[in-house]
Tab-separated table of C-alpha atoms and ligand atoms in Angstrom:
chain	number	residue	atom	x	y	z
A	1	UNK	CA	-12.007	-15.730	6.136
A	2	UNK	CA	-13.746	-15.010	2.866
A	3	UNK	CA	-17.254	-15.602	3.936
A	4	UNK	CA	-19.689	-12.698	3.353
A	5	UNK	CA	-17.175	-10.730	1.389
A	6	UNK	CA	-19.389	-10.334	-1.697
A	7	UNK	CA	-23.085	-10.099	-2.044
A	8	UNK	CA	-26.037	-9.009	-4.041
A	9	UNK	CA	-24.657	-5.620	-4.928
A	10	UNK	CA	-21.467	-7.118	-6.289
A	11	UNK	CA	-23.519	-9.587	-8.278
A	12	UNK	CA	-25.810	-6.888	-9.745
A	13	UNK	CA	-22.930	-4.821	-10.941
A	14	UNK	CA	-21.134	-7.898	-12.368
A	15	UNK	CA	-24.272	-8.770	-14.300
A	16	UNK	CA	-24.336	-5.243	-15.844
A	17	UNK	CA	-20.737	-5.849	-17.119
A	18	UNK	CA	-21.709	-9.251	-18.626
A	19	UNK	CA	-24.815	-7.839	-20.259
A	20	UNK	CA	-22.807	-4.883	-21.542
A	21	UNK	CA	-20.321	-7.225	-23.129
A	22	UNK	CA	-17.501	-4.823	-22.585
A	23	UNK	CA	-15.043	-5.839	-19.827
A	24	UNK	CA	-12.040	-3.715	-20.383
A	25	UNK	CA	-11.500	0.004	-20.340
A	26	UNK	CA	-12.828	0.975	-23.708
A	27	UNK	CA	-15.334	3.548	-25.167
A	28	UNK	CA	-18.371	2.116	-23.481
A	29	UNK	CA	-16.533	1.346	-20.230
A	30	UNK	CA	-18.537	2.273	-17.266
A	31	UNK	CA	-17.306	0.917	-13.994
A	32	UNK	CA	-13.613	1.831	-14.088
A	33	UNK	CA	-14.205	5.600	-14.488
A	34	UNK	CA	-17.178	5.469	-12.011
A	35	UNK	CA	-15.131	3.687	-9.371
A	36	UNK	CA	-12.225	6.039	-9.821
A	37	UNK	CA	-14.514	8.996	-9.465
A	38	UNK	CA	-16.214	7.540	-6.389
A	39	UNK	CA	-12.857	6.604	-4.813
A	40	UNK	CA	-11.476	10.080	-5.324
A	41	UNK	CA	-14.531	11.714	-3.708
A	42	UNK	CA	-14.379	9.240	-0.798
A	43	UNK	CA	-10.718	9.792	-0.210
A	44	UNK	CA	-10.557	13.448	-1.027
A	45	UNK	CA	-8.004	13.225	-3.880
A	46	UNK	CA	-8.425	14.856	-7.226
A	47	UNK	CA	-6.799	12.333	-9.403
A	48	UNK	CA	-7.257	8.589	-9.056
A	49	UNK	CA	-6.133	5.802	-11.374
A	50	UNK	CA	-7.305	2.212	-10.952
A	51	UNK	CA	-4.795	-0.657	-11.609
A	52	UNK	CA	-4.702	-4.300	-11.315
A	53	UNK	CA	-2.952	-4.686	-8.006
A	54	UNK	CA	-1.440	-2.972	-5.102
A	55	UNK	CA	2.095	-3.839	-6.217
A	56	UNK	CA	1.289	-2.252	-9.598
A	57	UNK	CA	-0.042	0.891	-7.652
A	58	UNK	CA	3.312	1.180	-5.860
A	59	UNK	CA	5.208	0.605	-9.220
A	60	UNK	CA	3.164	3.331	-10.969
A	61	UNK	CA	3.519	5.676	-7.989
A	62	UNK	CA	7.322	5.366	-7.980
A	63	UNK	CA	7.394	5.640	-11.767
A	64	UNK	CA	5.426	8.895	-11.480
A	65	UNK	CA	8.144	10.661	-9.557
A	66	UNK	CA	10.566	11.123	-12.417
A	67	UNK	CA	13.303	9.183	-10.844
A	68	UNK	CA	16.616	8.260	-12.498
A	69	UNK	CA	18.255	4.774	-12.518
A	70	UNK	CA	20.264	4.491	-9.302
A	71	UNK	CA	18.238	7.028	-7.403
A	72	UNK	CA	17.557	6.051	-3.876
A	73	UNK	CA	14.257	5.687	-2.170
A	74	UNK	CA	14.109	5.371	1.607
A	75	UNK	CA	11.563	2.849	2.789
A	76	UNK	CA	10.793	1.151	6.146
A	77	UNK	CA	13.053	-1.792	6.889
A	78	UNK	CA	9.972	-3.729	8.115
A	79	UNK	CA	7.077	-3.784	5.639
A	80	UNK	CA	5.648	-6.220	3.055
A	81	UNK	CA	8.114	-6.753	0.332
A	82	UNK	CA	5.570	-5.424	-2.199
A	83	UNK	CA	6.743	-1.976	-1.026
A	84	UNK	CA	10.362	-2.273	-1.847
A	85	UNK	CA	10.525	-4.695	-4.841
A	86	UNK	CA	8.683	-2.040	-7.096
A	87	UNK	CA	11.587	0.425	-6.248
A	88	UNK	CA	13.906	-2.155	-7.775
A	89	UNK	CA	11.577	-2.570	-10.720
A	90	UNK	CA	11.800	1.141	-11.660
A	91	UNK	CA	15.680	0.842	-11.657
A	92	UNK	CA	16.176	2.632	-8.322
A	93	UNK	CA	17.747	1.430	-5.052
A	94	UNK	CA	15.663	0.700	-1.820
A	95	UNK	CA	17.415	2.097	1.290
A	96	UNK	CA	16.080	0.557	4.418
A	97	UNK	CA	15.486	2.885	7.369
A	98	UNK	CA	14.544	1.936	10.878
A	99	UNK	CA	11.079	2.052	12.252
A	100	UNK	CA	9.317	3.452	15.387
A	101	UNK	CA	9.162	0.525	17.713
A	102	UNK	CA	5.604	1.402	18.979
A	103	UNK	CA	3.908	1.183	15.592
A	104	UNK	CA	6.593	-0.377	13.331
A	105	UNK	CA	6.005	2.536	10.862
A	106	UNK	CA	8.904	4.556	9.399
A	107	UNK	CA	10.803	6.568	12.074
A	108	UNK	CA	10.977	10.207	10.993
A	109	UNK	CA	14.497	10.550	12.329
A	110	UNK	CA	15.656	7.520	10.392
A	111	UNK	CA	15.122	9.343	7.090
A	112	UNK	CA	17.863	11.883	7.785
A	113	UNK	CA	20.102	9.203	8.909
A	114	UNK	CA	19.895	7.374	5.549
A	115	UNK	CA	20.197	10.476	3.151
A	116	UNK	CA	22.738	10.510	0.364
A	117	UNK	CA	23.053	12.861	-2.531
A	118	UNK	CA	21.123	10.279	-4.645
A	119	UNK	CA	17.993	10.149	-2.295
A	120	UNK	CA	14.992	11.387	-4.090
A	121	UNK	CA	11.961	9.847	-2.325
A	122	UNK	CA	10.559	8.326	0.861
A	123	UNK	CA	7.821	5.685	1.000
A	124	UNK	CA	5.772	5.580	4.164
A	125	UNK	CA	3.794	2.425	4.991
A	126	UNK	CA	0.770	2.990	7.355
A	127	UNK	CA	1.420	-0.598	8.652
A	128	UNK	CA	-1.512	-2.638	10.077
A	129	UNK	CA	-3.861	0.366	9.590
A	130	UNK	CA	-1.758	2.585	11.917
A	131	UNK	CA	-1.023	6.100	10.530
A	132	UNK	CA	2.798	6.934	10.519
A	133	UNK	CA	4.002	10.154	11.988
A	134	UNK	CA	3.264	12.178	9.020
A	135	UNK	CA	3.975	15.782	10.287
A	136	UNK	CA	7.513	14.941	11.157
A	137	UNK	CA	8.068	12.798	7.970
A	138	UNK	CA	6.691	15.535	5.726
A	139	UNK	CA	8.906	18.159	7.428
A	140	UNK	CA	12.038	16.075	6.881
A	141	UNK	CA	10.958	15.306	3.341
A	142	UNK	CA	10.298	18.978	2.487
A	143	UNK	CA	13.676	20.092	4.068
A	144	UNK	CA	15.458	17.748	1.714
A	145	UNK	CA	13.189	18.035	-1.370
A	146	UNK	CA	12.063	14.408	-1.319
A	147	UNK	CA	8.812	13.221	-2.830
A	148	UNK	CA	6.694	11.367	-0.368
A	149	UNK	CA	4.733	8.217	-1.263
A	150	UNK	CA	2.125	6.976	1.139
A	151	UNK	CA	1.454	3.148	0.971
A	152	UNK	CA	-2.116	2.807	2.331
A	153	UNK	CA	-2.624	-0.781	1.328
A	154	UNK	CA	-3.332	-1.678	4.931
A	155	UNK	CA	-4.869	1.477	6.153
A	156	UNK	CA	-7.838	2.633	4.016
A	157	UNK	CA	-9.695	5.334	5.737
A	158	UNK	CA	-7.398	5.635	8.808
A	159	UNK	CA	-6.829	9.176	9.765
A	160	UNK	CA	-3.953	11.379	10.985
A	161	UNK	CA	-4.861	14.658	12.753
A	162	UNK	CA	-8.221	14.659	10.939
A	163	UNK	CA	-6.880	13.833	7.449
A	164	UNK	CA	-7.278	10.523	5.747
A	165	UNK	CA	-4.001	8.623	5.033
A	166	UNK	CA	-3.246	9.017	1.356
A	167	UNK	CA	-4.082	12.683	1.300
A	168	UNK	CA	-0.865	13.973	2.916
A	169	UNK	CA	2.061	12.933	0.857
A	170	UNK	CA	2.565	13.602	-2.921
A	171	UNK	CA	0.963	10.418	-4.193
A	172	UNK	CA	-0.620	7.343	-2.465
A	173	UNK	CA	-1.159	3.736	-3.311
A	174	UNK	CA	-3.943	1.273	-2.201
A	175	UNK	CA	-4.453	-2.389	-2.571
A	176	UNK	CA	-7.794	-4.141	-3.276
A	177	UNK	CA	-6.427	-7.641	-2.776
A	178	UNK	CA	-8.762	-10.014	-0.910
A	179	UNK	CA	-7.633	-9.571	2.606
A	180	UNK	CA	-7.866	-5.699	2.485
A	181	UNK	CA	-10.555	-3.261	3.921
A	182	UNK	CA	-12.422	-3.512	0.607
A	183	UNK	CA	-11.621	-5.876	-2.274
A	184	UNK	CA	-12.205	-6.886	-5.839
A	185	UNK	CA	-9.965	-10.045	-5.334
A	186	UNK	CA	-7.011	-8.269	-6.837
A	187	UNK	CA	-6.641	-4.668	-7.677
A	188	UNK	CA	-5.081	-1.373	-6.651
A	189	UNK	CA	-5.462	2.419	-6.755
A	190	UNK	CA	-3.106	5.412	-7.228
A	191	UNK	CA	-4.201	8.787	-5.869
A	192	UNK	CA	-2.863	12.270	-5.968
A	193	UNK	CA	-3.616	15.888	-6.310
A	194	UNK	CA	-0.726	16.511	-8.633
A	195	UNK	CA	-1.813	16.406	-12.313
A	196	UNK	CA	1.723	15.702	-13.484
A	197	UNK	CA	2.266	12.688	-11.170
A	198	UNK	CA	-1.191	11.422	-12.179
A	199	UNK	CA	-0.313	11.684	-15.945
A	200	UNK	CA	2.908	9.942	-15.490
A	201	UNK	CA	1.450	7.214	-13.248
A	202	UNK	CA	-1.526	6.643	-15.761
A	203	UNK	CA	0.757	6.572	-18.702
A	204	UNK	CA	3.214	4.051	-17.114
A	205	UNK	CA	0.181	1.834	-16.130
A	206	UNK	CA	-0.818	1.850	-19.777
A	207	UNK	CA	2.360	1.143	-21.668
A	208	UNK	CA	3.111	4.740	-22.128
A	209	UNK	CA	0.024	5.667	-24.073
A	210	UNK	CA	-1.048	8.723	-22.152
A	211	UNK	CA	-4.077	9.402	-24.234
A	212	UNK	CA	-5.523	5.970	-23.859
A	213	UNK	CA	-9.025	6.381	-22.617
A	214	UNK	CA	-7.997	8.687	-19.714
A	215	UNK	CA	-8.659	12.065	-21.319
A	216	UNK	CA	-4.966	12.939	-20.944
A	217	UNK	CA	-3.212	15.301	-23.316
A	218	UNK	CA	-1.990	13.480	-26.365
A	219	UNK	CA	1.479	14.655	-27.580
A	220	UNK	CA	1.923	14.728	-31.303
A	221	UNK	CA	4.039	11.842	-32.638
A	222	UNK	CA	6.214	12.809	-35.628
A	223	UNK	CA	6.003	10.040	-38.302
A	224	UNK	CA	9.304	8.491	-38.834
A	225	UNK	CA	10.243	7.416	-42.390
A	226	UNK	CA	6.494	8.056	-43.329
A	227	UNK	CA	5.448	5.200	-40.959
A	228	UNK	CA	2.596	5.533	-38.485
A	229	UNK	CA	2.876	4.735	-34.690
A	230	UNK	CA	0.260	4.033	-32.250
A	231	UNK	CA	1.529	6.541	-29.774
A	232	UNK	CA	3.694	4.918	-27.024
A	233	UNK	CA	5.268	8.154	-25.667
A	234	UNK	CA	6.945	6.658	-22.605
A	235	UNK	CA	7.940	3.349	-21.061
A	236	UNK	CA	5.429	1.424	-19.006
A	237	UNK	CA	3.344	-1.730	-18.404
A	238	UNK	CA	-0.105	-2.787	-18.838
A	239	UNK	CA	-1.589	-2.493	-15.241
A	240	UNK	CA	-5.123	-1.863	-16.403
A	241	UNK	CA	-8.112	-2.514	-14.206
A	242	UNK	CA	-10.951	-4.553	-15.813
A	243	UNK	CA	-14.559	-3.680	-15.686
A	244	UNK	CA	-15.238	-6.838	-13.582
A	245	UNK	CA	-12.783	-5.617	-10.919
A	246	UNK	CA	-14.157	-2.073	-10.977
A	247	UNK	CA	-17.803	-3.325	-10.757
A	248	UNK	CA	-16.902	-5.259	-7.584
A	249	UNK	CA	-14.723	-2.534	-6.121
A	250	UNK	CA	-17.509	0.085	-6.609
A	251	UNK	CA	-19.957	-2.239	-4.813
A	252	UNK	CA	-17.541	-2.671	-1.972
A	253	UNK	CA	-16.848	1.122	-1.632
A	254	UNK	CA	-20.641	1.635	-1.364
A	255	UNK	CA	-20.700	-0.840	1.520
A	256	UNK	CA	-17.601	0.368	3.222
A	257	UNK	CA	-19.318	1.713	6.453
A	258	UNK	CA	-20.696	-1.672	7.097
A	259	UNK	CA	-17.221	-3.275	6.727
A	260	UNK	CA	-15.441	-0.703	8.903
A	261	UNK	CA	-18.079	-0.988	11.664
A	262	UNK	CA	-17.509	-4.817	11.840
A	263	UNK	CA	-13.829	-4.228	11.974
A	264	UNK	CA	-14.192	-1.986	14.876
A	265	UNK	CA	-16.260	-4.585	16.708
A	266	UNK	CA	-13.588	-7.129	16.157
A	267	UNK	CA	-10.913	-4.801	17.472
A	268	UNK	CA	-12.866	-4.156	20.672
A	269	UNK	CA	-13.198	-7.950	21.149
A	270	UNK	CA	-9.385	-8.260	20.980
A	271	UNK	CA	-8.653	-5.382	23.233
A	272	UNK	CA	-11.259	-6.492	25.862
A	273	UNK	CA	-10.006	-9.979	25.610
A	274	UNK	CA	-6.373	-9.121	26.351
A	275	UNK	CA	-6.492	-5.943	28.374
A	276	UNK	CA	-5.914	-7.761	31.758
A	277	UNK	CA	-2.656	-9.479	30.670
A	278	UNK	CA	0.335	-7.617	32.062
A	279	UNK	CA	2.701	-9.308	29.657
A	280	UNK	CA	0.818	-8.073	26.570
A	281	UNK	CA	1.053	-4.540	25.094
A	282	UNK	CA	-1.874	-3.557	23.011
A	283	UNK	CA	-1.520	-1.476	19.769
A	284	UNK	CA	-0.092	1.972	20.448
A	285	UNK	CA	-2.260	4.836	19.252
A	286	UNK	CA	-0.595	8.186	18.843
A	287	UNK	CA	-2.705	11.229	19.890
A	288	UNK	CA	-4.563	12.599	16.897
A	289	UNK	CA	-4.487	9.345	15.001
A	290	UNK	CA	-7.354	6.984	14.232
A	291	UNK	CA	-6.072	3.645	12.985
A	292	UNK	CA	-8.312	1.506	10.824
A	293	UNK	CA	-6.575	-1.840	11.575
A	294	UNK	CA	-5.972	-4.404	8.877
A	295	UNK	CA	-4.417	-6.608	11.464
A	296	UNK	CA	-4.460	-5.755	15.095
A	297	UNK	CA	-0.871	-5.772	16.348
A	298	UNK	CA	0.044	-6.710	19.873
A	299	UNK	CA	3.379	-7.445	21.691
A	300	UNK	CA	3.589	-10.391	23.916
A	301	UNK	CA	6.424	-12.055	25.833
A	302	UNK	CA	9.599	-12.734	23.837
A	303	UNK	CA	9.040	-16.567	24.181
A	304	UNK	CA	6.351	-16.152	21.386
A	305	UNK	CA	9.213	-15.816	18.970
A	306	UNK	CA	9.623	-13.546	16.013
A	307	UNK	CA	7.089	-12.347	13.488
A	308	UNK	CA	7.623	-9.660	10.966
A	309	UNK	CA	8.733	-8.752	7.456
A	310	UNK	CA	12.261	-7.513	7.498
A	311	UNK	CA	12.860	-6.935	3.792
A	312	UNK	CA	16.662	-6.870	3.659
A	313	UNK	CA	17.071	-10.360	5.201
A	314	UNK	CA	14.989	-11.931	2.453
A	315	UNK	CA	16.953	-14.180	0.022
A	316	UNK	CA	16.659	-11.794	-2.876
A	317	UNK	CA	18.141	-8.828	-0.997
A	318	UNK	CA	20.931	-11.146	0.385
A	319	UNK	CA	21.678	-12.002	-3.222
A	320	UNK	CA	21.809	-8.163	-4.139
A	321	UNK	CA	23.968	-7.682	-0.990
A	322	UNK	CA	26.493	-10.348	-2.165
A	323	UNK	CA	26.562	-9.151	-5.780
A	324	UNK	CA	26.585	-5.497	-4.804
A	325	UNK	CA	23.880	-4.674	-7.377
A	326	UNK	CA	20.170	-4.841	-7.642
A	327	UNK	CA	18.188	-7.495	-9.488
A	328	UNK	CA	18.130	-5.187	-12.492
A	329	UNK	CA	21.916	-4.771	-12.350
A	330	UNK	CA	22.057	-1.205	-10.771
A	331	UNK	CA	25.270	-1.132	-8.740
A	332	UNK	CA	24.712	-0.610	-5.051
A	333	UNK	CA	26.791	2.233	-3.481
A	334	UNK	CA	28.973	1.279	-0.493
A	335	UNK	CA	26.612	2.965	2.028
A	336	UNK	CA	23.666	0.716	0.929
A	337	UNK	CA	23.724	-2.453	2.893
A	338	UNK	CA	21.308	-5.293	3.255
A	339	UNK	CA	22.739	-6.942	6.433
A	340	UNK	CA	21.325	-8.129	9.701
A	341	UNK	CA	21.474	-5.348	12.300
A	342	UNK	CA	20.692	-2.586	9.783
A	343	UNK	CA	17.466	-1.526	11.446
A	344	UNK	CA	17.796	-2.595	15.092
A	345	UNK	CA	14.373	-1.208	16.141
A	346	UNK	CA	12.659	-2.939	13.268
A	347	UNK	CA	14.408	-6.288	14.175
A	348	UNK	CA	13.759	-5.970	17.927
A	349	UNK	CA	10.102	-5.178	17.330
A	350	UNK	CA	9.539	-8.545	15.645
A	351	UNK	CA	10.246	-10.356	18.950
A	352	UNK	CA	7.052	-11.188	20.688
A	353	UNK	CA	5.098	-9.655	17.907
A	354	UNK	CA	1.618	-11.086	17.340
A	355	UNK	CA	-1.382	-9.837	15.257
A	356	UNK	CA	-5.070	-10.570	14.938
A	357	UNK	CA	-6.714	-10.605	11.593
A	358	UNK	CA	-9.760	-8.301	12.051
A	359	UNK	CA	-11.271	-8.897	8.529
A	360	UNK	CA	-14.882	-7.979	8.600
A	361	UNK	CA	-15.834	-11.543	7.425
A	362	UNK	CA	-14.557	-12.802	10.728
A	363	UNK	CA	-17.324	-14.050	13.050
A	364	UNK	CA	-17.523	-13.761	16.795
A	365	UNK	CA	-16.676	-17.381	17.444
A	366	UNK	CA	-13.489	-17.277	15.258
A	367	UNK	CA	-12.323	-14.120	16.945
A	368	UNK	CA	-13.058	-15.504	20.407
A	369	UNK	CA	-11.164	-18.683	19.559
A	370	UNK	CA	-8.170	-16.618	18.287
A	371	UNK	CA	-8.082	-14.525	21.475
A	372	UNK	CA	-8.439	-17.602	23.681
A	373	UNK	CA	-5.598	-19.404	21.959
A	374	UNK	CA	-3.265	-16.442	22.230
A	375	UNK	CA	-4.258	-16.069	25.974
A	376	UNK	CA	-3.417	-19.605	26.524
A	377	UNK	CA	-0.011	-19.286	24.903
A	378	UNK	CA	0.909	-16.275	27.042
A	379	UNK	CA	-0.540	-17.675	30.247
A	380	UNK	CA	1.317	-20.991	29.728
A	381	UNK	CA	4.423	-19.051	30.671
B	1	PLP	C1	1.685	-2.408	2.666
B	1	PLP	C2	1.425	-3.068	1.330
B	1	PLP	N1	1.853	-2.546	0.226
B	1	PLP	C3	1.601	-3.143	-0.954
B	1	PLP	C4	0.935	-4.330	-1.025
B	1	PLP	C5	0.775	-4.931	-2.373
B	1	PLP	O1	-0.561	-5.171	-2.772
B	1	PLP	P1	-1.045	-6.423	-3.585
B	1	PLP	O2	-1.109	-7.596	-2.825
B	1	PLP	O3	-2.435	-5.908	-4.050
B	1	PLP	O4	-0.138	-6.341	-4.992
B	1	PLP	C6	0.496	-4.936	0.097
B	1	PLP	C7	-0.184	-6.256	-0.014
B	1	PLP	O5	-0.470	-6.976	0.842
B	1	PLP	C8	0.769	-4.321	1.376
B	1	PLP	O6	0.379	-4.919	2.483
């Protein structure tokens, strides 16, 4: 990996940042707002905020929802841990729900099975670039007045019934980490059409300074004891995106068609290379969805062993289970459990699971070798 990721366009934009001598979001800042504007136009969302990682994007998105400590957020039992840790980081409780065994994305019916009076939100992960079943998920969420966060870190430009993922729920998050569809090494984006969620996410990502370079309304701070304040109106972190990152990200967005085309070629190579194996199930594509694979997932025989990211069996969740509170000390209600067997479909779907990294920098020889090695393993019996 990592060859041909960056080129002349990225270098030219980076040179502009160096020559301009301003690398953070300040008065003369150029690339961060330009990238946000371009990303919003590309995605079809009105408000976009650039941050320094996908994990920060998830955290800011959760923080935008106005959750109270101890509120519950339903998330898929199988997903990268960057999805659930930020729920803990905003003082809330991740409740793991089962997944659809065909795509390993959140099963719509599992949302209702995990509701409690404290449930406030659902986070959907379009895992491996496969769109989750959004109509059903949105229907359940609306019925129970839950906010929906779409985690699109692995699914940039995938579509569900003609709509890009990230434009269906209330707020969406993206990652620009090196392995993703486009990258600035590290980085992330939050996107929404709701001005209130945007303002809260942007303020949280900027240490509660809502006015800070983002043209947001600036509340009036009453001087206390005659002393001046700088204007931190709410709690938050510094998740800011630098000009260097935005310069590279803008260049990558401008080249996105080229990257996506190469990804599709690699997917075709995998599918053609495995189609004849009766023991191998290729990725399931629901009607009306157009995945944009980050990794191409397949299922082979059980003897391949287990592969997957079941969050609740990680050491940190086991510690929370034993102590009956989250890492931040929020008590876990009895119905919240982090025990093996919690999400049977998620656990079963890790058996025989395999995936092919279809990053656009992969060359034909590498992909052929990966497919051949997998075929050998399957055919070895
Ligand atoms: C689904 C998902 N969400 C969030 C993240 C976090 O992104 P980052 O690594 O940029 O913090 C990742 C990263 O791999 C991811 O795959």
